[in-house]
């Protein structure tokens, strides 16, 4: 089931939450909605579900205008962060609830419901857990029950709102892998909201990144990480450094010092230069236009990270350093930028540049 969203707008009182969003979701894909708190991602998901009514715009499920249809009419499955399981019901009864409350003509037989529940328990790796109650399960198991309940009604679209937000890091990692396997097996069109970048990049076929109610960029995890189109996306996805620079006659300068790079596609004036820690390296201070003093060296697993106070400019940057190099805080060093992106300050357009 493909979904088309056109000009979707939503406000709560005087506070706009979604601004004229257009979005195409492909049938069978797993789309992540990623953004900081208040970016509008949960509001967008709830409008797709039918839990919020848009002020303007349209939502199409296939060729059907679903903009004002109920959740039941849209046939969506919804999984919440809080599980939302019925505590007084067994696991089996929780899973079968959506089938048992259907009108008589649409309700499967008791045997069909039992078979559906049994199949889902096996799919969710919960065989033998049907008679237990939510309080007798771990957080990860409760979330699997919530997903089984959403799938039991054979939804056209599966929606997940921060599905792993209440779980610890290792359980989240295990469930991410498991959810991807379930999605590939069932083929549902799936949309999930998260603020966890690793989660979005690992799980999604495509990621839509939201900021202040607008989609900043949508693309594959590789695209949004390696080719961010706006300053917000570069700063939000992964680790990054930002330098306030200027472009003068097509050259990039930091506090008047030429960095040895051209930026023909960016006009003269104030600009932002972004780069990731792994895209810069330490070098001889006498041979680099960008130099500074080492402020700190810290090791995280296999990665050695150096913090450098740049001179001139006074900006602090982080970059990866070889684990076997002898480094001391306070020593002078040069910094070579291999790959970075420069944006006109305050604008959205960007261009990839490399050091000359």
Short mmCIF file of C-alpha atoms in Angstrom, two decimals:
data_model
loop_
_atom_site.label_atom_id
_atom_site.label_comp_id
_atom_site.label_asym_id
_atom_site.label_seq_id
_atom_site.Cartn_x
_atom_site.Cartn_y
_atom_site.Cartn_z
CA UNK A 1 0.00 0.00 0.00
CA UNK A 2 1.60 3.25 -1.14
CA UNK A 3 0.80 6.49 0.69
CA UNK A 4 0.78 9.98 -0.82
CA UNK A 5 0.69 13.10 1.35
CA UNK A 6 0.00 16.45 -0.24
CA UNK A 7 0.15 19.89 1.41
CA UNK A 8 -0.44 18.51 4.91
CA UNK A 9 -0.75 21.20 7.59
CA UNK A 10 -1.57 20.97 11.28
CA UNK A 11 -1.67 23.56 14.06
CA UNK A 12 -2.54 23.30 17.73
CA UNK A 13 -4.02 26.66 18.60
CA UNK A 14 -1.53 29.28 17.48
CA UNK A 15 1.32 26.74 17.35
CA UNK A 16 1.96 25.26 13.89
CA UNK A 17 3.19 21.64 14.06
CA UNK A 18 3.27 20.63 10.37
CA UNK A 19 3.79 23.05 7.47
CA UNK A 20 2.57 21.97 4.03
CA UNK A 21 4.30 18.56 3.97
CA UNK A 22 4.47 16.56 0.72
CA UNK A 23 5.63 12.97 1.04
CA UNK A 24 5.43 9.79 -1.05
CA UNK A 25 5.81 6.48 0.81
CA UNK A 26 6.38 3.45 -1.37
CA UNK A 27 4.43 0.26 -1.00
CA UNK A 28 6.32 -2.22 1.16
CA UNK A 29 9.07 0.17 2.29
CA UNK A 30 10.18 0.88 5.83
CA UNK A 31 10.33 4.65 6.24
CA UNK A 32 11.86 6.31 9.29
CA UNK A 33 10.64 9.71 10.48
CA UNK A 34 13.62 11.23 12.29
CA UNK A 35 13.97 14.55 14.03
CA UNK A 36 14.48 16.30 17.37
CA UNK A 37 11.70 16.78 19.91
CA UNK A 38 9.08 19.19 18.57
CA UNK A 39 9.96 18.60 14.91
CA UNK A 40 6.45 17.30 14.09
CA UNK A 41 7.28 13.65 13.41
CA UNK A 42 4.75 12.17 15.85
CA UNK A 43 2.04 14.61 14.70
CA UNK A 44 2.66 13.54 11.10
CA UNK A 45 2.43 9.86 12.08
CA UNK A 46 -0.81 10.43 14.00
CA UNK A 47 -2.35 12.18 11.00
CA UNK A 48 -1.43 9.23 8.78
CA UNK A 49 -3.07 6.97 11.36
CA UNK A 50 -6.25 9.07 11.61
CA UNK A 51 -5.65 10.01 15.25
CA UNK A 52 -5.26 13.68 14.28
CA UNK A 53 -7.23 15.53 11.61
CA UNK A 54 -5.20 17.89 9.36
CA UNK A 55 -6.14 21.55 9.05
CA UNK A 56 -5.33 21.34 5.37
CA UNK A 57 -3.96 18.87 2.84
CA UNK A 58 -4.75 15.31 1.79
CA UNK A 59 -3.60 11.78 2.67
CA UNK A 60 -4.07 9.05 0.06
CA UNK A 61 -3.84 5.32 0.70
CA UNK A 62 -3.29 4.12 -2.84
CA UNK A 63 -5.93 5.97 -4.87
CA UNK A 64 -8.25 6.33 -1.87
CA UNK A 65 -8.54 9.71 -0.13
CA UNK A 66 -8.19 8.70 3.53
CA UNK A 67 -7.85 12.23 4.91
CA UNK A 68 -10.98 12.09 7.06
CA UNK A 69 -11.43 8.35 7.51
CA UNK A 70 -11.24 6.76 10.94
CA UNK A 71 -8.38 4.56 12.13
CA UNK A 72 -10.59 1.51 11.58
CA UNK A 73 -11.52 2.59 8.06
CA UNK A 74 -7.87 3.14 7.19
CA UNK A 75 -6.93 -0.31 8.55
CA UNK A 76 -3.69 0.72 10.19
CA UNK A 77 -1.79 -1.08 12.90
CA UNK A 78 -0.31 1.21 15.56
CA UNK A 79 2.45 0.39 18.06
CA UNK A 80 3.14 2.86 20.88
CA UNK A 81 6.27 3.36 22.97
CA UNK A 82 4.27 2.53 26.10
CA UNK A 83 3.04 -0.81 24.67
CA UNK A 84 -0.59 0.08 25.63
CA UNK A 85 -1.36 -3.55 26.49
CA UNK A 86 -4.41 -4.51 28.54
CA UNK A 87 -2.93 -5.57 31.88
CA UNK A 88 -5.93 -7.71 32.85
CA UNK A 89 -5.76 -9.73 29.62
CA UNK A 90 -3.44 -12.58 28.75
CA UNK A 91 -0.94 -12.25 25.92
CA UNK A 92 -3.20 -14.27 23.62
CA UNK A 93 -6.24 -12.14 24.48
CA UNK A 94 -4.27 -8.92 23.89
CA UNK A 95 -3.21 -10.12 20.44
CA UNK A 96 -6.68 -11.28 19.45
CA UNK A 97 -8.55 -8.25 20.83
CA UNK A 98 -8.80 -6.37 17.53
CA UNK A 99 -10.24 -9.44 15.82
CA UNK A 100 -12.73 -10.29 18.59
CA UNK A 101 -14.31 -6.80 18.66
CA UNK A 102 -15.03 -6.71 14.93
CA UNK A 103 -18.69 -6.62 13.87
CA UNK A 104 -20.15 -10.09 13.55
CA UNK A 105 -20.01 -10.28 9.76
CA UNK A 106 -16.32 -9.31 9.72
CA UNK A 107 -15.24 -11.34 12.75
CA UNK A 108 -13.20 -14.50 12.05
CA UNK A 109 -14.28 -17.75 13.67
CA UNK A 110 -12.90 -18.75 17.05
CA UNK A 111 -10.68 -21.35 15.38
CA UNK A 112 -9.36 -18.80 12.85
CA UNK A 113 -8.55 -16.32 15.63
CA UNK A 114 -6.73 -19.01 17.64
CA UNK A 115 -4.70 -19.99 14.55
CA UNK A 116 -3.81 -16.36 13.86
CA UNK A 117 -2.69 -15.82 17.46
CA UNK A 118 -0.62 -19.01 17.44
CA UNK A 119 1.11 -18.04 14.20
CA UNK A 120 1.93 -14.56 15.48
CA UNK A 121 3.29 -15.88 18.76
CA UNK A 122 5.69 -18.09 16.82
CA UNK A 123 6.65 -15.22 14.50
CA UNK A 124 7.37 -13.00 17.50
CA UNK A 125 9.42 -15.76 19.18
CA UNK A 126 6.86 -15.94 21.98
CA UNK A 127 5.65 -19.50 21.55
CA UNK A 128 4.25 -20.77 24.87
CA UNK A 129 3.71 -17.26 26.25
CA UNK A 130 0.01 -16.97 25.29
CA UNK A 131 -1.34 -17.59 28.79
CA UNK A 132 0.98 -15.11 30.51
CA UNK A 133 0.06 -11.56 31.44
CA UNK A 134 1.96 -8.35 30.52
CA UNK A 135 3.35 -7.96 34.05
CA UNK A 136 5.06 -11.35 33.65
CA UNK A 137 6.99 -10.23 30.55
CA UNK A 138 10.15 -8.21 29.99
CA UNK A 139 9.96 -4.86 28.20
CA UNK A 140 11.20 -6.38 24.96
CA UNK A 141 8.63 -9.18 25.17
CA UNK A 142 5.81 -6.70 25.83
CA UNK A 143 6.82 -4.73 22.74
CA UNK A 144 6.70 -7.91 20.67
CA UNK A 145 3.19 -8.56 21.94
CA UNK A 146 2.20 -5.01 20.98
CA UNK A 147 3.53 -5.58 17.46
CA UNK A 148 1.72 -8.94 17.22
CA UNK A 149 -1.53 -7.22 18.22
CA UNK A 150 -1.01 -4.59 15.51
CA UNK A 151 -0.36 -7.28 12.88
CA UNK A 152 -3.27 -9.48 13.97
CA UNK A 153 -5.85 -7.27 12.23
CA UNK A 154 -3.93 -7.58 8.93
CA UNK A 155 -3.33 -3.83 8.54
CA UNK A 156 -2.65 -2.16 5.24
CA UNK A 157 -0.08 0.08 6.95
CA UNK A 158 1.98 -0.45 10.10
CA UNK A 159 2.82 2.63 12.20
CA UNK A 160 5.27 2.68 15.12
CA UNK A 161 5.79 5.64 17.45
CA UNK A 162 9.17 5.43 19.24
CA UNK A 163 8.65 1.65 19.57
CA UNK A 164 11.86 1.00 21.50
CA UNK A 165 12.07 4.24 23.47
CA UNK A 166 11.37 2.62 26.84
CA UNK A 167 13.95 -0.16 26.47
CA UNK A 168 17.62 -0.34 27.43
CA UNK A 169 20.37 -0.09 24.81
CA UNK A 170 21.10 -3.80 24.30
CA UNK A 171 17.41 -4.75 24.06
CA UNK A 172 16.88 -1.91 21.58
CA UNK A 173 19.71 -3.22 19.42
CA UNK A 174 18.33 -6.76 19.44
CA UNK A 175 14.80 -5.62 18.65
CA UNK A 176 15.94 -3.39 15.78
CA UNK A 177 17.46 -6.39 14.04
CA UNK A 178 14.38 -8.47 14.79
CA UNK A 179 11.94 -5.78 13.52
CA UNK A 180 13.83 -5.52 10.23
CA UNK A 181 13.53 -9.29 9.79
CA UNK A 182 9.80 -9.18 10.55
CA UNK A 183 9.29 -6.34 8.08
CA UNK A 184 11.14 -8.19 5.32
CA UNK A 185 9.06 -11.29 6.01
CA UNK A 186 5.64 -9.59 6.05
CA UNK A 187 6.20 -6.83 3.47
CA UNK A 188 3.98 -4.26 5.20
CA UNK A 189 4.32 -0.59 4.37
CA UNK A 190 5.85 0.54 7.66
CA UNK A 191 6.45 4.04 9.05
CA UNK A 192 8.20 4.52 12.37
CA UNK A 193 9.06 7.59 14.41
CA UNK A 194 12.34 7.84 16.27
CA UNK A 195 14.77 10.43 17.59
CA UNK A 196 17.55 7.80 17.60
CA UNK A 197 19.81 8.30 14.58
CA UNK A 198 21.40 4.86 14.78
CA UNK A 199 17.95 3.30 14.87
CA UNK A 200 16.75 5.22 11.82
CA UNK A 201 19.90 4.63 9.77
CA UNK A 202 20.06 0.92 10.60
CA UNK A 203 16.39 0.07 10.06
CA UNK A 204 15.08 2.31 7.30
CA UNK A 205 14.92 1.89 3.55
CA UNK A 206 14.60 5.68 3.49
CA UNK A 207 14.72 8.35 6.17
CA UNK A 208 12.67 11.56 6.25
CA UNK A 209 14.34 14.16 8.48
CA UNK A 210 12.00 16.73 10.01
CA UNK A 211 12.72 20.10 11.56
CA UNK A 212 10.12 22.62 12.76
CA UNK A 213 7.29 20.86 10.96
CA UNK A 214 9.01 20.59 7.58
CA UNK A 215 10.89 17.81 5.82
CA UNK A 216 14.50 18.90 5.46
CA UNK A 217 15.61 15.88 3.43
CA UNK A 218 14.41 12.41 2.48
CA UNK A 219 16.65 9.69 1.12
CA UNK A 220 18.47 6.46 1.84
CA UNK A 221 20.51 6.26 5.06
CA UNK A 222 23.64 6.58 2.91
CA UNK A 223 22.31 9.71 1.19
CA UNK A 224 21.34 11.60 4.33
CA UNK A 225 24.63 10.74 6.05
CA UNK A 226 27.09 11.23 3.20
CA UNK A 227 25.26 13.90 1.18
CA UNK A 228 23.30 16.13 3.58
CA UNK A 229 21.46 18.85 1.69
CA UNK A 230 21.05 21.43 4.45
CA UNK A 231 23.06 22.69 7.42
CA UNK A 232 20.45 21.24 9.77
CA UNK A 233 20.80 17.73 8.32
CA UNK A 234 24.61 17.84 8.44
CA UNK A 235 24.56 19.00 12.05
CA UNK A 236 21.84 16.59 13.13
CA UNK A 237 22.97 13.34 11.49
CA UNK A 238 26.11 11.82 12.94
CA UNK A 239 28.96 13.70 14.57
CA UNK A 240 30.12 16.88 12.89
CA UNK A 241 32.14 20.06 13.30
CA UNK A 242 31.02 23.47 12.07
CA UNK A 243 33.27 26.42 11.30
CA UNK A 244 32.01 29.92 10.61
CA UNK A 245 34.01 30.90 7.52
CA UNK A 246 33.82 33.35 4.66
CA UNK A 247 34.10 32.95 0.92
CA UNK A 248 36.17 35.63 -0.80
CA UNK A 249 36.68 35.53 -4.54
CA UNK A 250 35.82 31.84 -4.53
CA UNK A 251 38.27 30.95 -1.71
CA UNK A 252 37.33 29.69 1.75
CA UNK A 253 38.83 31.64 4.65
CA UNK A 254 38.74 31.27 8.42
CA UNK A 255 39.38 34.54 10.25
CA UNK A 256 41.13 35.80 7.13
CA UNK A 257 43.36 32.71 6.70
CA UNK A 258 42.99 30.97 3.33
CA UNK A 259 42.23 27.28 3.92
CA UNK A 260 43.52 26.25 0.51
CA UNK A 261 40.14 25.31 -0.91
CA UNK A 262 37.90 26.71 -3.62
CA UNK A 263 34.13 27.02 -3.38
CA UNK A 264 33.05 28.12 -6.83
CA UNK A 265 29.40 27.12 -6.34
CA UNK A 266 29.02 29.24 -3.20
CA UNK A 267 28.91 33.00 -3.59
CA UNK A 268 31.14 35.35 -1.66
CA UNK A 269 30.05 36.10 1.87
CA UNK A 270 29.51 34.38 5.22
CA UNK A 271 29.36 30.60 5.07
CA UNK A 272 29.29 27.49 7.23
CA UNK A 273 31.83 24.73 6.72
CA UNK A 274 30.88 21.29 8.06
CA UNK A 275 33.05 18.18 8.32
CA UNK A 276 32.96 14.90 10.22
CA UNK A 277 35.72 13.80 12.64
CA UNK A 278 36.74 10.92 10.37
CA UNK A 279 37.13 13.26 7.38
CA UNK A 280 40.01 15.25 8.91
CA UNK A 281 43.46 14.22 10.07
CA UNK A 282 46.30 15.64 12.11
CA UNK A 283 49.35 16.81 10.17
CA UNK A 284 52.54 18.84 10.56
CA UNK A 285 51.65 22.30 11.87
CA UNK A 286 54.22 23.95 9.59
CA UNK A 287 52.59 22.53 6.46
CA UNK A 288 48.89 23.21 7.11
CA UNK A 289 46.94 26.46 6.80
CA UNK A 290 44.57 25.17 9.47
CA UNK A 291 46.39 24.65 12.76
CA UNK A 292 45.90 24.79 16.49
CA UNK A 293 46.73 23.32 19.88
CA UNK A 294 45.69 19.89 21.13
CA UNK A 295 43.31 20.34 24.06
CA UNK A 296 42.44 16.73 24.86
CA UNK A 297 42.95 13.14 23.73
CA UNK A 298 40.34 10.55 24.58
CA UNK A 299 39.90 6.97 23.49
CA UNK A 300 36.55 5.27 22.95
CA UNK A 301 36.98 1.64 22.06
CA UNK A 302 39.01 1.44 18.86
CA UNK A 303 38.69 5.17 18.13
CA UNK A 304 41.11 7.82 19.37
CA UNK A 305 39.55 11.28 19.33
CA UNK A 306 41.57 14.50 19.41
CA UNK A 307 40.11 17.89 20.37
CA UNK A 308 41.91 20.84 18.78
CA UNK A 309 41.60 24.55 19.57
CA UNK A 310 42.03 26.24 16.20
CA UNK A 311 44.24 29.27 15.70
CA UNK A 312 42.96 31.63 14.45
CA UNK A 313 39.26 31.59 15.17
CA UNK A 314 39.28 29.91 18.55
CA UNK A 315 36.89 27.12 17.51
CA UNK A 316 37.08 23.69 19.13
CA UNK A 317 36.93 20.75 16.71
CA UNK A 318 37.05 16.97 17.14
CA UNK A 319 38.77 14.61 14.74
CA UNK A 320 39.87 10.99 14.67
CA UNK A 321 43.54 10.23 15.26
CA UNK A 322 45.62 7.06 14.79
CA UNK A 323 45.63 4.96 17.96
CA UNK A 324 49.38 4.45 17.86
CA UNK A 325 50.37 8.11 17.50
CA UNK A 326 52.02 9.82 20.48
CA UNK A 327 49.93 12.86 21.38
CA UNK A 328 50.15 15.29 24.25
CA UNK A 329 47.74 18.00 25.29
CA UNK A 330 49.11 21.45 24.44
CA UNK A 331 51.25 20.50 21.46
CA UNK A 332 50.83 22.37 18.18
CA UNK A 333 49.35 20.48 15.26
CA UNK A 334 48.03 21.05 11.78
CA UNK A 335 44.65 19.85 10.56
CA UNK A 336 44.05 18.59 7.02
CA UNK A 337 40.43 18.57 5.85
CA UNK A 338 39.85 15.82 3.32
CA UNK A 339 36.10 16.05 2.77
CA UNK A 340 33.67 18.69 3.87
CA UNK A 341 30.57 20.62 2.86
CA UNK A 342 30.16 24.38 2.67
CA UNK A 343 26.80 26.15 2.84
CA UNK A 344 25.97 29.84 2.48
CA UNK A 345 25.23 30.95 6.03
CA UNK A 346 21.52 30.87 6.71
CA UNK A 347 20.60 29.14 3.46
CA UNK A 348 19.67 25.56 2.61
CA UNK A 349 21.61 24.92 -0.58
CA UNK A 350 24.97 23.19 -0.17
CA UNK A 351 27.91 22.10 -2.26
CA UNK A 352 30.53 19.43 -1.65
CA UNK A 353 34.12 20.71 -1.73
CA UNK A 354 37.56 19.17 -1.23
CA UNK A 355 40.81 20.69 -0.10
CA UNK A 356 43.03 21.77 -2.97
#
